[in-house]
PDB file of C-alpha atoms in Angstrom:
ATOM      1  CA  MET A  18     -22.009  91.321 -55.651  1.00 69.00           C
ATOM      2  CA  LEU A  19     -21.600  94.035 -53.126  1.00 75.00           C
ATOM      3  CA  GLU A  20     -19.554  94.312 -50.811  1.00 81.00           C
ATOM      4  CA  LEU A  21     -19.901  96.036 -48.112  1.00 86.00           C
ATOM      5  CA  ASP A  22     -16.842  98.330 -45.798  1.00 92.00           C
ATOM      6  CA  PHE A  23     -18.062 100.545 -42.804  1.00 94.00           C
ATOM      7  CA  PHE A  24     -18.202 103.237 -44.696  1.00 93.00           C
ATOM      8  CA  SER A  25     -20.804 101.848 -47.177  1.00 92.00           C
ATOM      9  CA  LEU A  26     -22.649  99.963 -44.469  1.00 93.00           C
ATOM     10  CA  LEU A  27     -22.815 103.499 -42.503  1.00 95.00           C
ATOM     11  CA  LEU A  28     -23.728 105.498 -45.456  1.00 95.00           C
ATOM     12  CA  LEU A  29     -26.319 103.347 -46.054  1.00 96.00           C
ATOM     13  CA  GLY A  30     -27.284 103.078 -42.352  1.00 96.00           C
ATOM     14  CA  LEU A  31     -27.618 106.207 -41.666  1.00 97.00           C
ATOM     15  CA  ALA A  32     -29.700 107.334 -45.284  1.00 98.00           C
ATOM     16  CA  SER A  33     -32.129 104.373 -44.297  1.00 97.00           C
ATOM     17  CA  PHE A  34     -32.767 106.418 -40.744  1.00 97.00           C
ATOM     18  CA  ARG A  35     -32.781 109.617 -42.695  1.00 97.00           C
ATOM     19  CA  LEU A  36     -34.896 108.765 -45.609  1.00 97.00           C
ATOM     20  CA  THR A  37     -37.262 106.346 -42.898  1.00 97.00           C
ATOM     21  CA  ARG A  38     -37.979 109.151 -41.024  1.00 95.00           C
ATOM     22  CA  LEU A  39     -38.813 110.885 -44.229  1.00 96.00           C
ATOM     23  CA  ILE A  40     -41.556 109.403 -45.385  1.00 95.00           C
ATOM     24  CA  VAL A  41     -42.962 108.254 -41.126  1.00 94.00           C
ATOM     25  CA  PHE A  42     -42.806 111.084 -39.563  1.00 93.00           C
ATOM     26  CA  ASP A  43     -41.869 114.748 -41.335  1.00 94.00           C
ATOM     27  CA  ALA A  44     -44.039 116.859 -42.267  1.00 93.00           C
ATOM     28  CA  ILE A  45     -43.363 117.660 -45.973  1.00 95.00           C
ATOM     29  CA  THR A  46     -44.649 113.936 -46.953  1.00 94.00           C
ATOM     30  CA  GLU A  47     -47.559 114.182 -44.878  1.00 93.00           C
ATOM     31  CA  LYS A  48     -50.127 114.288 -47.683  1.00 94.00           C
ATOM     32  CA  ILE A  49     -48.998 111.938 -49.459  1.00 94.00           C
ATOM     33  CA  ARG A  50     -49.501 109.854 -45.838  1.00 93.00           C
ATOM     34  CA  ALA A  51     -52.730 111.574 -45.705  1.00 93.00           C
ATOM     35  CA  PHE A  52     -54.216 109.083 -49.100  1.00 95.00           C
ATOM     36  CA  PHE A  53     -52.635 105.884 -47.853  1.00 95.00           C
ATOM     37  CA  LEU A  54     -53.611 106.798 -44.097  1.00 95.00           C
ATOM     38  CA  LYS A  55     -56.368 108.283 -41.886  1.00 92.00           C
ATOM     39  CA  GLU A  56     -57.045 109.729 -38.054  1.00 87.00           C
ATOM     40  CA  VAL A  57     -58.332 107.544 -35.434  1.00 87.00           C
ATOM     41  CA  VAL A  58     -58.826 109.908 -31.845  1.00 86.00           C
ATOM     42  CA  GLN A  59     -59.557 108.361 -29.315  1.00 83.00           C
ATOM     43  CA  GLU A  60     -60.605 109.431 -25.515  1.00 79.00           C
ATOM     44  CA  ASN A  61     -59.422 107.958 -23.142  1.00 74.00           C
ATOM     45  CA  GLY A  62     -62.285 109.996 -20.024  1.00 71.00           C
ATOM     46  CA  GLN A  63     -59.940 112.031 -19.403  1.00 73.00           C
ATOM     47  CA  GLU A  64     -58.844 115.028 -20.651  1.00 73.00           C
ATOM     48  CA  GLU A  65     -55.528 113.072 -22.761  1.00 77.00           C
ATOM     49  CA  GLU A  66     -57.184 112.210 -26.039  1.00 81.00           C
ATOM     50  CA  GLU A  67     -54.989 109.096 -28.072  1.00 82.00           C
ATOM     51  CA  ILE A  68     -54.420 109.288 -32.236  1.00 81.00           C
ATOM     52  CA  TYR A  69     -54.021 106.251 -34.128  1.00 85.00           C
ATOM     53  CA  LEU A  70     -52.836 106.026 -37.674  1.00 87.00           C
ATOM     54  CA  VAL A  71     -55.470 103.017 -39.280  1.00 91.00           C
ATOM     55  CA  PRO A  72     -54.452 102.099 -42.854  1.00 92.00           C
ATOM     56  CA  ARG A  73     -56.893 103.420 -45.388  1.00 93.00           C
ATOM     57  CA  GLY A  74     -59.550 101.389 -48.505  1.00 91.00           C
ATOM     58  CA  SER A  75     -58.083  97.659 -49.224  1.00 93.00           C
ATOM     59  CA  GLY A  76     -54.980  95.950 -51.408  1.00 94.00           C
ATOM     60  CA  VAL A  77     -51.689  98.337 -52.831  1.00 95.00           C
ATOM     61  CA  ARG A  78     -53.903 101.499 -50.822  1.00 95.00           C
ATOM     62  CA  LYS A  79     -54.062  98.994 -47.194  1.00 94.00           C
ATOM     63  CA  PHE A  80     -50.727  98.179 -47.835  1.00 94.00           C
ATOM     64  CA  ILE A  81     -48.741 101.088 -48.375  1.00 94.00           C
ATOM     65  CA  GLY A  82     -51.355 102.812 -45.782  1.00 95.00           C
ATOM     66  CA  GLU A  83     -49.887  99.113 -43.534  1.00 93.00           C
ATOM     67  CA  LEU A  84     -46.036  99.686 -43.990  1.00 93.00           C
ATOM     68  CA  ILE A  85     -45.287 103.057 -43.498  1.00 93.00           C
ATOM     69  CA  SER A  86     -47.511 103.478 -40.531  1.00 91.00           C
ATOM     70  CA  CYS A  87     -44.785 100.827 -39.103  1.00 91.00           C
ATOM     71  CA  PHE A  88     -40.913 102.999 -38.994  1.00 92.00           C
ATOM     72  CA  TRP A  89     -39.840  99.646 -38.283  1.00 94.00           C
ATOM     73  CA  CYS A  90     -41.043  98.039 -41.584  1.00 93.00           C
ATOM     74  CA  THR A  91     -40.257 101.274 -43.918  1.00 95.00           C
ATOM     75  CA  GLY A  92     -37.373 101.151 -42.359  1.00 96.00           C
ATOM     76  CA  ILE A  93     -36.397  97.654 -43.161  1.00 96.00           C
ATOM     77  CA  TRP A  94     -37.966  98.782 -47.409  1.00 96.00           C
ATOM     78  CA  THR A  95     -36.327 101.910 -47.368  1.00 97.00           C
ATOM     79  CA  SER A  96     -33.163  99.332 -46.916  1.00 97.00           C
ATOM     80  CA  GLY A  97     -33.382  97.487 -48.837  1.00 96.00           C
ATOM     81  CA  LEU A  98     -34.353  99.826 -51.918  1.00 97.00           C
ATOM     82  CA  LEU A  99     -31.207 102.258 -51.073  1.00 97.00           C
ATOM     83  CA  ILE A 100     -28.954  99.675 -50.505  1.00 96.00           C
ATOM     84  CA  VAL A 101     -30.819  98.183 -54.775  1.00 96.00           C
ATOM     85  CA  LEU A 102     -29.984 101.315 -55.704  1.00 96.00           C
ATOM     86  CA  TYR A 103     -26.640 101.005 -54.386  1.00 95.00           C
ATOM     87  CA  SER A 104     -25.915  98.138 -56.336  1.00 94.00           C
ATOM     88  CA  LEU A 105     -26.789  98.399 -59.390  1.00 95.00           C
ATOM     89  CA  LEU A 106     -26.780 102.213 -59.640  1.00 95.00           C
ATOM     90  CA  PRO A 107     -23.359 102.769 -57.888  1.00 93.00           C
ATOM     91  CA  SER A 108     -22.559 106.510 -59.590  1.00 95.00           C
ATOM     92  CA  VAL A 109     -26.119 107.780 -58.592  1.00 96.00           C
ATOM     93  CA  GLY A 110     -26.690 105.881 -55.575  1.00 95.00           C
ATOM     94  CA  ILE A 111     -23.703 107.250 -53.797  1.00 95.00           C
ATOM     95  CA  TRP A 112     -25.061 111.164 -54.272  1.00 97.00           C
ATOM     96  CA  VAL A 113     -28.394 110.121 -52.097  1.00 97.00           C
ATOM     97  CA  LEU A 114     -26.788 107.704 -49.424  1.00 97.00           C
ATOM     98  CA  ALA A 115     -24.836 110.606 -49.443  1.00 97.00           C
ATOM     99  CA  ILE A 116     -27.053 113.321 -49.030  1.00 97.00           C
ATOM    100  CA  LEU A 117     -29.708 111.223 -46.732  1.00 98.00           C
ATOM    101  CA  SER A 118     -26.238 110.510 -44.327  1.00 97.00           C
ATOM    102  CA  VAL A 119     -25.234 114.589 -44.707  1.00 97.00           C
ATOM    103  CA  ALA A 120     -28.981 115.189 -43.629  1.00 97.00           C
ATOM    104  CA  ALA A 121     -29.491 112.285 -40.641  1.00 97.00           C
ATOM    105  CA  VAL A 122     -26.552 113.381 -39.333  1.00 97.00           C
ATOM    106  CA  ALA A 123     -27.935 116.978 -39.701  1.00 96.00           C
ATOM    107  CA  SER A 124     -30.750 116.030 -37.843  1.00 94.00           C
ATOM    108  CA  LEU A 125     -29.172 114.008 -34.924  1.00 95.00           C
ATOM    109  CA  LEU A 126     -26.919 116.920 -34.250  1.00 96.00           C
ATOM    110  CA  GLU A 127     -30.484 119.322 -34.036  1.00 95.00           C
ATOM    111  CA  MET A 128     -32.714 116.739 -31.870  1.00 93.00           C
ATOM    112  CA  LEU A 129     -29.427 117.129 -29.080  1.00 95.00           C
ATOM    113  CA  VAL A 130     -29.142 120.651 -29.690  1.00 95.00           C
ATOM    114  CA  GLN A 131     -32.821 120.759 -28.355  1.00 93.00           C
ATOM    115  CA  LYS A 132     -32.672 118.640 -25.591  1.00 92.00           C
ATOM    116  CA  LEU A 133     -29.058 120.770 -24.465  1.00 91.00           C
ATOM    117  CA  TYR A 134     -31.590 124.076 -24.515  1.00 86.00           C
TER     118      TYR A 134
END
């Protein structure tokens, strides 16, 4: 049975945050997302326009499109994936968690620096 102390929970939380952002927002995964999502531009009668991400296709493709268009939904699945990885392969999982957690802290610090300057 998996027992989580505070440090492990913190690592899992930061890792899930970073992996979720990587899947849903980061430019490096944009081409992957484009296979599952299409952008729909809606003009609102002014100079501004709104862009919506709409799932493509049907079946699994549509399901994945719906999943990755929702930050909260993707976060649930990445959290589950990381917990399973950490439970079943702890020696590998801890490295994945460490890398993603350090990247999460770095991205949070970068956001803070951007806000300050």
